[in-house]
Amino acid sequence: MGIKWDEFFITGDPLILGSQIAILLTMIGAVAGITYLKKWKYLWTEWLTTVDHKKIGIMYIISAVLMFFRGGMDGLLMKAQTARPEMEFLNSQHYNEIFTTHGVIMILFMAMPFLIGLMNVVIPLQIGARDVAFPQLNALSFWLFFSGAMLFNISFVIGGSPDAGWTSYFPLAGKEFSPGIGNNFYAVALQIAGIGTLMTGINFIVTILKMKTKGMTLMKMPMFTWTTFVTSILIVAAFPIFTVALALMTFDRLYGTHFFTVSGGGMDMLWANLFWLWGHPEVYIVALPAFGIFSEVIATFSRKSLFGYKSMVFSILGIALLSMVVWVHHFYTMGSGPAVNSFFSITTMAIAIPTGVKMFNWLFTMRKGRIKITSAMLWALAFVPCFVIGGVTGVMLAMGAADYQYHNTLFLVAHFHYVLIPGVVFAVFAGLYYWWPKMFGFMLNEKIGKWHFWLFVIGFNVTFMPMFFLGLNGAVRRAYTYSAESGFAPLFMLSAIGSIILAAGFAVFCYNIYWSIRYADRNISSDPWDARTLEWSTASPVQFYNFAKLPEVKSLDPFWHMKKKNEGLTLYDSEIEEIHMPSNSWLPIYMGVIFGIAGFLLVFEWHIAAAVAAIGIFAGLIIRSFDYNEGFHVTKDEIHRIENAWRKTEGEVHDHVS
Amino acid sequence: MKKMLLSLTALLPLMVLSGCNMVVFEPQGPVARSITELINWSLIWMLLVVAVVFGLFGYIVWKYRERPENKDYEPPEEHGSTLLEIIWTGIPILIVIALTIPTVKTLYALEETPKGYEEKEPITIHVTSADWKWIFSYPEEGIETVNYVNIPEDTPVLFKMTSASTMQSFWVPALGGQKYTMPKMETELYLVADNPGSYEGQNTNFNGRGYADMKFEVLAQTQEDFDQWVDDVKDTAPKLTEDEYEGLLKPTHLGRLTYSNTHLEWVNHADPNSKAYTNPELYRGHGYQGKTFEEDDNYKNENPNVIEGHGEEESHDSQENHGGDHHGH
């Protein structure tokens, strides 16, 4: 196959050599540790083959935290490189690879899986279901995402990272201008992960429509369920576009077609259109569930139901619809004429209207409440001012003519970080602090949590606020260096200092997880926040079958009303029935591995080997089609035993501890 | 909470005040000025939105926070208010309309000869962006420059832009907004400079290793100086040949160059059927090379003068100072 071993592993860069050694040591350490603790069997039966939505959700979250670390390191390296003018820390090629992987990893391998992880844990519980509609498909979604993420990550040490930006515009990303295999990693890894995401979307649409418990109509669904539902529809609408775009890219790069290569008669703007036709809804795919999380957190800690529930639902639908018709605002400057630009200016600005409605509804949810400022609530509170800054600068960018001055500058970079960090990262932190006791049966430390919060929020503002001014002063994005005469130096330095504070916040977050696992109080109630939705009506951590008896819903915030009226909380012996649950399966992880191998071979354009590996994919599909495992039944005795263990006395939930 | 609010509100006036010395807020011509006016208009509305939301937010969080005194307070069951929701849907709609009208007007105005200069005959300059340099052709004057462009003051200049390689973006923030340059396509942009002066222009669309240094100078001169310069160039500058031109298009950094003819004589990259001069060999980064690439001659324009993998880095080092001796504003 003509392997050039000297080019196979990236050599000659001390940073990368250090990472290669660190990766190797970590792998050896992990294998040795698991073997020493004799945890292989536990790991295999409880986690790797699981089809339990809660465990899959937790695996998503763990992967997302790891990817957050990777993407964050990329960010820090970029900030170090631009801290001073004419800095010689990274060369331009290395910088290009780093901002490319930073963008891809943060959006596709951090933000999405983090949210999908929380959805997995929470949604079946919120709608009173025992699992998602297709549990094994759910596991497959996770393993495909994980496989894609790993494939994308190894590009860093094997073969070379993609370097054409996370948008990978053609013709730059084509074979003509990027002849290495870096961008093959982009095409193949995102394709594999994207298939997983698409299946998640389908899975959640069916779960939410078909598995809601008795009495839960669409207009009684919690807001996080609503946003997840609309997000899933957006995924199903948008991801196939990306799938097609990536497939065409793969053909262009691997087989010499010319869909996007201009010199061969292709059309580079076709890529830009397809990319953003997916890419803009993608922004809302990550933002909408985050809005749902804030809705839950704000309502719970204000002790009030969500203000204007109906208009909240309509505004999500409005945002979702508009998100599909604004993609051209990413290339106003392509010269498509004032009529086109005017149309897309208006549709883009219109998104601010439903978003503004949501903002005021959140504020008025808090009004007349009793706002308990926990770590989770702090994130929701900080979201409001930070996201407003992101929002108003978004409106400024939406104005086509004004965008001619902002386009591709750091003003834009500052804007989307002001949208995505408060709108997604703050949300996943809020969600993690909020639902952590539900996942693990203990809380994250509130005091360390506040350190995490303040460092992160201050660091975030110090990092990205200067970029607005840099952009207005002519600093462009993606430039690895700038001259001393440009006058950019002080603000770039300030931004770099901010990124260190931001990173310290993340470090405290990791420490909080460590501290809480070791020392946190295990003796907490199943409803520590005095919350409002159904997930809090069952044990913490949740028993594998979720609900011994599926709850009945009569209103919004059903659990809150159950508690107020003291009805529906009791579990009588006569109500216990056998529960049917799905069995674990090795197939999803097998498919993940085989997709990873086939993808890796395809990246290196070893087509025959890749085709052989692909036989394994079809073998997996065939095995699945002959799989007649119907799952198993949980006996009444076992349910009785498990329920007795967490209910203080028969028929009562724990008193809440606050 | 308060701390964060304070730090944020402290930054806002800074945003407005420091606007005084940012290039986007110091327009040097009517095109840039019309955009700046639009930006200022939007800033007023946006600051209003920020003030309202921040004020309401601070008031609500402070007033209704949990305190020992309100321990027994049970918040009311409240589901919404049609009137309030109509208000905060209606007002944003009005704001969007207030922003839309001038946006659309400006969008249309930018496509035409700048206001106040309709009488004056615009001069046409062809812009060809390549990796990683800017080529300016003056078809009327029959001259060509690389990495700098001289224009007469108070005269509308119509830039007809295309790219010889990747997609790039032409931006002179002091004079006006940007537009993409794309291979086999043509975009147009009008710029006018009010006064003589030197302004920095650059590419804003990422196009590989040499992207950060892809800058050029726009020198606005009096009509007399400009005419004098054109005559000088015609008399003294060398002629460009197609072979030399092909060399120019290699992915390298160049200093300033001047020629007494234009490459439009043999190729206009805006033409969909024009010849492509790219050679993948010259774009090798590090890392393992794919197979499609190993097969010989995928591309019609095989360049005999292949330089090795890191050619760009070398030429970058040796020519670092070229074209860098001009700074705008």
PDB file of C-alpha atoms in Angstrom, chain A residues 1-4 7-8 10 91-93 96-97 99 159-160 163-165 169-172 175-177 179-181 253-256 262-263 267-269 302-309 311 330-331 333-335 338-339 341-342 345-346 349-350 353 357 359-361 363-364 366-373 378 381-382 384-386 388-389 392-393 395-396 399-409 453-454 457 461 465 468-469 471-474 476-481 485 532 560-561 564 604-607, chain B residues 1-5 8 11 14-16 18 21-25 32 35-36 38-39 41-43 46 49-50 52-54 56-57 60-61 64-67 70-81 84-85 88-89 92-93 96 99-100 103-104 106-108 110-111 131 165-167 169 171-174 176-180 182-185 187 202-213 215 276 278-280 283-294 299-300 312-313 316 320 324 327 329:
ATOM      1  CA  MET A   1       0.000   0.000   0.000  1.00  0.00           C
ATOM      2  CA  GLY A   2       3.045   2.196  -0.105  1.00  0.00           C
ATOM      3  CA  ILE A   3       2.948   3.314   3.473  1.00  0.00           C
ATOM      4  CA  LYS A   4       5.454   6.031   4.233  1.00  0.00           C
ATOM      5  CA  GLU A   7       5.107  10.387   7.460  1.00  0.00           C
ATOM      6  CA  PHE A   8       2.599   8.102   9.168  1.00  0.00           C
ATOM      7  CA  ILE A  10       3.702  13.095  12.879  1.00  0.00           C
ATOM      8  CA  ASN A  91       4.036  28.095  12.998  1.00  0.00           C
ATOM      9  CA  SER A  92       1.237  28.962  10.647  1.00  0.00           C
ATOM     10  CA  GLN A  93       0.565  25.364   9.549  1.00  0.00           C
ATOM     11  CA  ASN A  96      -4.236  26.384  11.085  1.00  0.00           C
ATOM     12  CA  GLU A  97      -4.656  22.793  12.237  1.00  0.00           C
ATOM     13  CA  PHE A  99      -8.144  26.380  14.985  1.00  0.00           C
ATOM     14  CA  GLY A 159      -1.290  11.480   9.333  1.00  0.00           C
ATOM     15  CA  GLY A 160      -1.886  15.175   9.999  1.00  0.00           C
ATOM     16  CA  ASP A 163      -6.236  22.534   8.327  1.00  0.00           C
ATOM     17  CA  ALA A 164      -8.890  24.233   6.202  1.00  0.00           C
ATOM     18  CA  GLY A 165     -11.006  25.645   9.036  1.00  0.00           C
ATOM     19  CA  TYR A 169     -14.472  25.891   2.374  1.00  0.00           C
ATOM     20  CA  PHE A 170     -13.682  24.718  -1.105  1.00  0.00           C
ATOM     21  CA  PRO A 171     -11.539  24.986  -3.135  1.00  0.00           C
ATOM     22  CA  LEU A 172      -9.109  25.293  -0.203  1.00  0.00           C
ATOM     23  CA  LYS A 175      -7.132  18.011  -3.108  1.00  0.00           C
ATOM     24  CA  GLU A 176      -5.611  20.830  -5.168  1.00  0.00           C
ATOM     25  CA  PHE A 177      -4.913  23.114  -2.241  1.00  0.00           C
ATOM     26  CA  PRO A 179      -3.092  17.548  -0.788  1.00  0.00           C
ATOM     27  CA  GLY A 180      -2.393  15.839   2.570  1.00  0.00           C
ATOM     28  CA  ILE A 181      -4.881  13.500   4.193  1.00  0.00           C
ATOM     29  CA  ARG A 253     -10.919  14.197  -2.284  1.00  0.00           C
ATOM     30  CA  LEU A 254     -10.637  10.434  -2.690  1.00  0.00           C
ATOM     31  CA  TYR A 255     -11.893   9.627  -6.158  1.00  0.00           C
ATOM     32  CA  GLY A 256     -11.135  12.727  -8.201  1.00  0.00           C
ATOM     33  CA  VAL A 262     -13.479  24.988  -9.629  1.00  0.00           C
ATOM     34  CA  SER A 263     -10.611  24.014 -11.910  1.00  0.00           C
ATOM     35  CA  MET A 267     -18.749  24.974  -7.905  1.00  0.00           C
ATOM     36  CA  ASP A 268     -17.052  26.018  -4.670  1.00  0.00           C
ATOM     37  CA  MET A 269     -20.045  28.035  -3.491  1.00  0.00           C
ATOM     38  CA  SER A 302     -37.574  30.575  41.338  1.00  0.00           C
ATOM     39  CA  ARG A 303     -40.233  28.183  42.683  1.00  0.00           C
ATOM     40  CA  LYS A 304     -42.552  29.265  39.888  1.00  0.00           C
ATOM     41  CA  SER A 305     -43.910  27.704  36.749  1.00  0.00           C
ATOM     42  CA  LEU A 306     -42.478  28.971  33.501  1.00  0.00           C
ATOM     43  CA  PHE A 307     -43.924  32.340  32.482  1.00  0.00           C
ATOM     44  CA  GLY A 308     -45.697  32.222  29.125  1.00  0.00           C
ATOM     45  CA  TYR A 309     -45.299  28.487  28.452  1.00  0.00           C
ATOM     46  CA  SER A 311     -45.348  31.560  23.775  1.00  0.00           C
ATOM     47  CA  HIS A 330     -22.676  33.440   6.352  1.00  0.00           C
ATOM     48  CA  PHE A 331     -21.648  34.768   2.960  1.00  0.00           C
ATOM     49  CA  THR A 333     -19.994  39.196   0.933  1.00  0.00           C
ATOM     50  CA  MET A 334     -20.139  36.681  -1.909  1.00  0.00           C
ATOM     51  CA  GLY A 335     -21.764  39.277  -4.117  1.00  0.00           C
ATOM     52  CA  PRO A 338     -28.795  43.352  -2.666  1.00  0.00           C
ATOM     53  CA  ALA A 339     -32.129  41.564  -3.076  1.00  0.00           C
ATOM     54  CA  ASN A 341     -28.861  39.957   1.005  1.00  0.00           C
ATOM     55  CA  SER A 342     -31.916  41.991   2.018  1.00  0.00           C
ATOM     56  CA  SER A 345     -30.946  40.174   6.551  1.00  0.00           C
ATOM     57  CA  ILE A 346     -34.621  40.283   7.394  1.00  0.00           C
ATOM     58  CA  MET A 349     -32.914  39.688  12.268  1.00  0.00           C
ATOM     59  CA  ALA A 350     -36.344  38.125  12.712  1.00  0.00           C
ATOM     60  CA  ILE A 353     -37.876  38.412  17.986  1.00  0.00           C
ATOM     61  CA  VAL A 357     -39.663  36.755  23.823  1.00  0.00           C
ATOM     62  CA  MET A 359     -35.565  36.234  27.341  1.00  0.00           C
ATOM     63  CA  PHE A 360     -38.415  38.266  28.820  1.00  0.00           C
ATOM     64  CA  ASN A 361     -40.349  35.134  29.713  1.00  0.00           C
ATOM     65  CA  LEU A 363     -37.026  37.236  33.469  1.00  0.00           C
ATOM     66  CA  PHE A 364     -40.721  37.213  34.350  1.00  0.00           C
ATOM     67  CA  MET A 366     -38.135  34.931  38.211  1.00  0.00           C
ATOM     68  CA  ARG A 367     -40.289  37.951  39.035  1.00  0.00           C
ATOM     69  CA  LYS A 368     -42.292  37.406  42.236  1.00  0.00           C
ATOM     70  CA  GLY A 369     -40.377  34.192  42.781  1.00  0.00           C
ATOM     71  CA  ARG A 370     -38.012  33.228  45.544  1.00  0.00           C
ATOM     72  CA  ILE A 371     -34.756  32.898  43.652  1.00  0.00           C
ATOM     73  CA  LYS A 372     -32.470  30.344  45.236  1.00  0.00           C
ATOM     74  CA  ILE A 373     -28.976  31.021  43.989  1.00  0.00           C
ATOM     75  CA  LEU A 378     -25.887  30.947  38.813  1.00  0.00           C
ATOM     76  CA  LEU A 381     -28.447  33.877  35.684  1.00  0.00           C
ATOM     77  CA  ALA A 382     -25.097  34.613  34.030  1.00  0.00           C
ATOM     78  CA  VAL A 384     -29.003  36.293  30.592  1.00  0.00           C
ATOM     79  CA  PRO A 385     -26.589  39.274  30.349  1.00  0.00           C
ATOM     80  CA  CYS A 386     -23.893  37.381  28.433  1.00  0.00           C
ATOM     81  CA  VAL A 388     -27.911  39.387  25.397  1.00  0.00           C
ATOM     82  CA  ILE A 389     -24.518  40.729  24.324  1.00  0.00           C
ATOM     83  CA  VAL A 392     -27.432  42.144  19.996  1.00  0.00           C
ATOM     84  CA  THR A 393     -24.096  41.733  18.211  1.00  0.00           C
ATOM     85  CA  VAL A 395     -28.433  41.475  15.093  1.00  0.00           C
ATOM     86  CA  MET A 396     -25.637  43.865  14.118  1.00  0.00           C
ATOM     87  CA  MET A 399     -27.541  43.616   8.834  1.00  0.00           C
ATOM     88  CA  GLY A 400     -26.066  42.651   5.492  1.00  0.00           C
ATOM     89  CA  ALA A 401     -24.503  46.008   4.639  1.00  0.00           C
ATOM     90  CA  ALA A 402     -22.898  46.392   8.069  1.00  0.00           C
ATOM     91  CA  ASP A 403     -21.611  42.831   7.848  1.00  0.00           C
ATOM     92  CA  TYR A 404     -19.320  43.927   5.015  1.00  0.00           C
ATOM     93  CA  GLN A 405     -17.224  45.491   7.769  1.00  0.00           C
ATOM     94  CA  TYR A 406     -17.537  42.686  10.346  1.00  0.00           C
ATOM     95  CA  HIS A 407     -17.298  39.664   8.107  1.00  0.00           C
ATOM     96  CA  ASN A 408     -14.482  37.235   8.975  1.00  0.00           C
ATOM     97  CA  THR A 409     -13.111  39.554  11.643  1.00  0.00           C
ATOM     98  CA  PHE A 453     -18.646  29.586  38.092  1.00  0.00           C
ATOM     99  CA  TRP A 454     -16.899  32.862  38.886  1.00  0.00           C
ATOM    100  CA  VAL A 457     -17.614  33.553  33.714  1.00  0.00           C
ATOM    101  CA  ASN A 461     -15.766  37.820  29.440  1.00  0.00           C
ATOM    102  CA  MET A 465     -14.927  40.997  25.079  1.00  0.00           C
ATOM    103  CA  PHE A 468     -15.176  42.809  19.588  1.00  0.00           C
ATOM    104  CA  PHE A 469     -12.855  45.811  19.652  1.00  0.00           C
ATOM    105  CA  GLY A 471     -12.449  43.089  15.093  1.00  0.00           C
ATOM    106  CA  LEU A 472     -13.714  46.643  14.700  1.00  0.00           C
ATOM    107  CA  ASN A 473     -10.118  47.727  14.480  1.00  0.00           C
ATOM    108  CA  GLY A 474      -9.436  45.405  11.553  1.00  0.00           C
ATOM    109  CA  VAL A 476      -9.196  39.197  11.097  1.00  0.00           C
ATOM    110  CA  ARG A 477      -9.992  35.719  12.335  1.00  0.00           C
ATOM    111  CA  ARG A 478      -7.686  32.744  11.837  1.00  0.00           C
ATOM    112  CA  ALA A 479      -4.523  34.836  11.410  1.00  0.00           C
ATOM    113  CA  TYR A 480      -1.709  33.182  13.334  1.00  0.00           C
ATOM    114  CA  THR A 481       0.140  36.416  13.917  1.00  0.00           C
ATOM    115  CA  GLU A 485       2.426  48.307  14.462  1.00  0.00           C
ATOM    116  CA  ARG A 532     -41.200  20.352  39.431  1.00  0.00           C
ATOM    117  CA  TRP A 560     -44.832  19.852  41.811  1.00  0.00           C
ATOM    118  CA  HIS A 561     -48.604  19.455  41.868  1.00  0.00           C
ATOM    119  CA  LYS A 564     -48.658  20.029  46.694  1.00  0.00           C
ATOM    120  CA  PHE A 604      -5.463   6.825   4.218  1.00  0.00           C
ATOM    121  CA  GLU A 605      -7.028   5.916   0.882  1.00  0.00           C
ATOM    122  CA  TRP A 606      -6.224   2.233   1.330  1.00  0.00           C
ATOM    123  CA  HIS A 607      -9.361   1.368  -0.539  1.00  0.00           C
TER     124      HIS A 607
ATOM    125  CA  MET B   1     -23.730  38.294  40.625  1.00  0.00           C
ATOM    126  CA  LYS B   2     -23.314  41.976  41.283  1.00  0.00           C
ATOM    127  CA  LYS B   3     -19.623  41.751  40.582  1.00  0.00           C
ATOM    128  CA  MET B   4     -20.254  40.330  37.170  1.00  0.00           C
ATOM    129  CA  LEU B   5     -22.898  42.894  36.391  1.00  0.00           C
ATOM    130  CA  LEU B   8     -20.089  44.004  32.282  1.00  0.00           C
ATOM    131  CA  LEU B  11     -17.228  47.431  29.656  1.00  0.00           C
ATOM    132  CA  LEU B  14     -15.761  51.406  26.947  1.00  0.00           C
ATOM    133  CA  MET B  15     -17.217  49.826  23.848  1.00  0.00           C
ATOM    134  CA  VAL B  16     -18.728  53.129  22.793  1.00  0.00           C
ATOM    135  CA  SER B  18     -13.076  53.268  22.357  1.00  0.00           C
ATOM    136  CA  ASN B  21      -9.978  54.985  17.518  1.00  0.00           C
ATOM    137  CA  MET B  22     -11.112  51.896  15.658  1.00  0.00           C
ATOM    138  CA  VAL B  23     -10.688  51.729  11.923  1.00  0.00           C
ATOM    139  CA  VAL B  24     -14.336  50.844  11.262  1.00  0.00           C
ATOM    140  CA  PHE B  25     -15.377  54.009  13.081  1.00  0.00           C
ATOM    141  CA  ALA B  32     -17.170  53.254   4.461  1.00  0.00           C
ATOM    142  CA  ILE B  35     -21.651  51.636   6.561  1.00  0.00           C
ATOM    143  CA  THR B  36     -20.404  53.351   9.702  1.00  0.00           C
ATOM    144  CA  LEU B  38     -25.594  52.175   9.656  1.00  0.00           C
ATOM    145  CA  ILE B  39     -23.475  50.615  12.404  1.00  0.00           C
ATOM    146  CA  TRP B  41     -27.679  53.528  14.095  1.00  0.00           C
ATOM    147  CA  SER B  42     -27.759  49.857  15.094  1.00  0.00           C
ATOM    148  CA  LEU B  43     -25.526  50.515  18.108  1.00  0.00           C
ATOM    149  CA  MET B  46     -28.761  47.635  20.625  1.00  0.00           C
ATOM    150  CA  VAL B  49     -32.019  46.710  24.336  1.00  0.00           C
ATOM    151  CA  VAL B  50     -29.023  45.942  26.531  1.00  0.00           C
ATOM    152  CA  VAL B  52     -33.543  47.490  29.307  1.00  0.00           C
ATOM    153  CA  VAL B  53     -32.688  43.814  29.742  1.00  0.00           C
ATOM    154  CA  PHE B  54     -29.768  44.428  32.111  1.00  0.00           C
ATOM    155  CA  LEU B  56     -34.788  44.489  34.433  1.00  0.00           C
ATOM    156  CA  PHE B  57     -32.506  41.558  35.149  1.00  0.00           C
ATOM    157  CA  ILE B  60     -35.637  41.219  39.436  1.00  0.00           C
ATOM    158  CA  VAL B  61     -32.715  39.127  40.656  1.00  0.00           C
ATOM    159  CA  TYR B  64     -36.726  38.441  44.494  1.00  0.00           C
ATOM    160  CA  ARG B  65     -33.589  36.676  45.685  1.00  0.00           C
ATOM    161  CA  GLU B  66     -33.966  34.195  48.513  1.00  0.00           C
ATOM    162  CA  ARG B  67     -33.343  35.781  51.902  1.00  0.00           C
ATOM    163  CA  ASN B  70     -38.774  35.532  52.758  1.00  0.00           C
ATOM    164  CA  LYS B  71     -38.232  31.935  53.868  1.00  0.00           C
ATOM    165  CA  ASP B  72     -41.970  31.299  54.164  1.00  0.00           C
ATOM    166  CA  TYR B  73     -42.907  33.194  51.040  1.00  0.00           C
ATOM    167  CA  GLU B  74     -44.570  30.942  48.513  1.00  0.00           C
ATOM    168  CA  PRO B  75     -44.464  32.483  45.013  1.00  0.00           C
ATOM    169  CA  PRO B  76     -47.801  32.818  43.204  1.00  0.00           C
ATOM    170  CA  GLU B  77     -48.957  30.441  40.481  1.00  0.00           C
ATOM    171  CA  GLU B  78     -48.574  32.554  37.374  1.00  0.00           C
ATOM    172  CA  HIS B  79     -48.865  31.335  33.819  1.00  0.00           C
ATOM    173  CA  GLY B  80     -48.178  34.379  31.720  1.00  0.00           C
ATOM    174  CA  SER B  81     -49.706  37.599  30.558  1.00  0.00           C
ATOM    175  CA  LEU B  84     -46.933  41.696  28.368  1.00  0.00           C
ATOM    176  CA  GLU B  85     -46.103  39.068  25.772  1.00  0.00           C
ATOM    177  CA  TRP B  88     -42.266  42.207  24.115  1.00  0.00           C
ATOM    178  CA  THR B  89     -43.065  40.659  20.783  1.00  0.00           C
ATOM    179  CA  PRO B  92     -38.627  43.860  18.842  1.00  0.00           C
ATOM    180  CA  ILE B  93     -40.612  43.748  15.593  1.00  0.00           C
ATOM    181  CA  VAL B  96     -36.164  45.040  13.444  1.00  0.00           C
ATOM    182  CA  LEU B  99     -32.956  48.392  11.351  1.00  0.00           C
ATOM    183  CA  THR B 100     -34.182  46.757   8.157  1.00  0.00           C
ATOM    184  CA  THR B 103     -29.924  48.109   5.902  1.00  0.00           C
ATOM    185  CA  VAL B 104     -31.762  47.466   2.654  1.00  0.00           C
ATOM    186  CA  THR B 106     -27.434  50.721   2.176  1.00  0.00           C
ATOM    187  CA  LEU B 107     -27.252  47.309   0.517  1.00  0.00           C
ATOM    188  CA  TYR B 108     -28.633  48.781  -2.700  1.00  0.00           C
ATOM    189  CA  LEU B 110     -23.306  49.946  -2.100  1.00  0.00           C
ATOM    190  CA  GLU B 111     -23.854  48.356  -5.491  1.00  0.00           C
ATOM    191  CA  ASP B 131      -1.831  32.645  -2.819  1.00  0.00           C
ATOM    192  CA  SER B 165      -6.651  30.176  -6.672  1.00  0.00           C
ATOM    193  CA  THR B 166      -8.783  29.783  -3.542  1.00  0.00           C
ATOM    194  CA  MET B 167     -11.660  31.898  -2.336  1.00  0.00           C
ATOM    195  CA  SER B 169     -11.832  38.359   0.491  1.00  0.00           C
ATOM    196  CA  TRP B 171     -11.175  44.337   2.430  1.00  0.00           C
ATOM    197  CA  VAL B 172      -9.979  47.904   2.939  1.00  0.00           C
ATOM    198  CA  PRO B 173     -11.768  48.754   6.202  1.00  0.00           C
ATOM    199  CA  ALA B 174     -10.980  52.474   6.074  1.00  0.00           C
ATOM    200  CA  GLY B 176     -15.439  50.314   2.650  1.00  0.00           C
ATOM    201  CA  GLY B 177     -16.694  46.836   3.276  1.00  0.00           C
ATOM    202  CA  GLN B 178     -15.386  43.626   1.832  1.00  0.00           C
ATOM    203  CA  LYS B 179     -16.349  41.173  -0.854  1.00  0.00           C
ATOM    204  CA  TYR B 180     -15.183  37.701  -1.761  1.00  0.00           C
ATOM    205  CA  MET B 182     -13.692  33.717  -6.234  1.00  0.00           C
ATOM    206  CA  PRO B 183     -12.057  31.809  -9.074  1.00  0.00           C
ATOM    207  CA  LYS B 184     -13.924  31.902 -12.404  1.00  0.00           C
ATOM    208  CA  MET B 185     -16.327  34.476 -11.009  1.00  0.00           C
ATOM    209  CA  THR B 187     -17.539  40.450  -7.935  1.00  0.00           C
ATOM    210  CA  GLN B 202      -6.089  42.573   3.492  1.00  0.00           C
ATOM    211  CA  ASN B 203      -7.588  39.211   2.814  1.00  0.00           C
ATOM    212  CA  THR B 204     -10.053  38.123   5.496  1.00  0.00           C
ATOM    213  CA  ASN B 205     -10.982  34.709   4.154  1.00  0.00           C
ATOM    214  CA  PHE B 206      -8.669  31.970   5.372  1.00  0.00           C
ATOM    215  CA  ASN B 207      -6.682  30.437   2.520  1.00  0.00           C
ATOM    216  CA  GLY B 208      -3.844  28.433   3.967  1.00  0.00           C
ATOM    217  CA  ARG B 209      -0.405  28.928   5.389  1.00  0.00           C
ATOM    218  CA  GLY B 210       0.392  32.402   4.078  1.00  0.00           C
ATOM    219  CA  TYR B 211      -2.968  33.883   4.978  1.00  0.00           C
ATOM    220  CA  ALA B 212      -1.915  36.095   7.901  1.00  0.00           C
ATOM    221  CA  ASP B 213       0.494  38.134   5.789  1.00  0.00           C
ATOM    222  CA  LYS B 215      -1.903  42.430   2.964  1.00  0.00           C
ATOM    223  CA  ALA B 276      -6.072  27.344 -14.122  1.00  0.00           C
ATOM    224  CA  THR B 278      -2.582  25.782  -9.762  1.00  0.00           C
ATOM    225  CA  ASN B 279      -0.201  22.981  -8.971  1.00  0.00           C
ATOM    226  CA  PRO B 280      -0.978  20.760  -5.977  1.00  0.00           C
ATOM    227  CA  TYR B 283       0.644  23.140  -1.526  1.00  0.00           C
ATOM    228  CA  ARG B 284       2.012  20.103   0.318  1.00  0.00           C
ATOM    229  CA  GLY B 285       1.729  20.615   4.039  1.00  0.00           C
ATOM    230  CA  HIS B 286       3.127  18.143   6.458  1.00  0.00           C
ATOM    231  CA  GLY B 287       1.668  14.719   6.969  1.00  0.00           C
ATOM    232  CA  TYR B 288       0.969  11.621   4.974  1.00  0.00           C
ATOM    233  CA  GLN B 289      -0.012  12.242   1.379  1.00  0.00           C
ATOM    234  CA  GLY B 290      -3.138  10.602   0.061  1.00  0.00           C
ATOM    235  CA  LYS B 291      -3.234   8.152  -2.801  1.00  0.00           C
ATOM    236  CA  THR B 292      -5.190  10.161  -5.329  1.00  0.00           C
ATOM    237  CA  PHE B 293      -2.380  12.564  -5.091  1.00  0.00           C
ATOM    238  CA  GLU B 294       0.303   9.957  -5.776  1.00  0.00           C
ATOM    239  CA  TYR B 299      -4.415  18.139 -12.830  1.00  0.00           C
ATOM    240  CA  LYS B 300      -3.946  19.591 -16.248  1.00  0.00           C
ATOM    241  CA  GLU B 312       6.438  28.380   1.577  1.00  0.00           C
ATOM    242  CA  GLU B 313       8.027  28.541   4.986  1.00  0.00           C
ATOM    243  CA  HIS B 316       8.254  33.370   3.950  1.00  0.00           C
ATOM    244  CA  GLU B 320       9.316  38.655   5.448  1.00  0.00           C
ATOM    245  CA  GLY B 324       5.282  45.042   5.205  1.00  0.00           C
ATOM    246  CA  HIS B 327       0.646  50.617   7.644  1.00  0.00           C
ATOM    247  CA  HIS B 329      -4.462  54.955   9.076  1.00  0.00           C
TER     248      HIS B 329
END
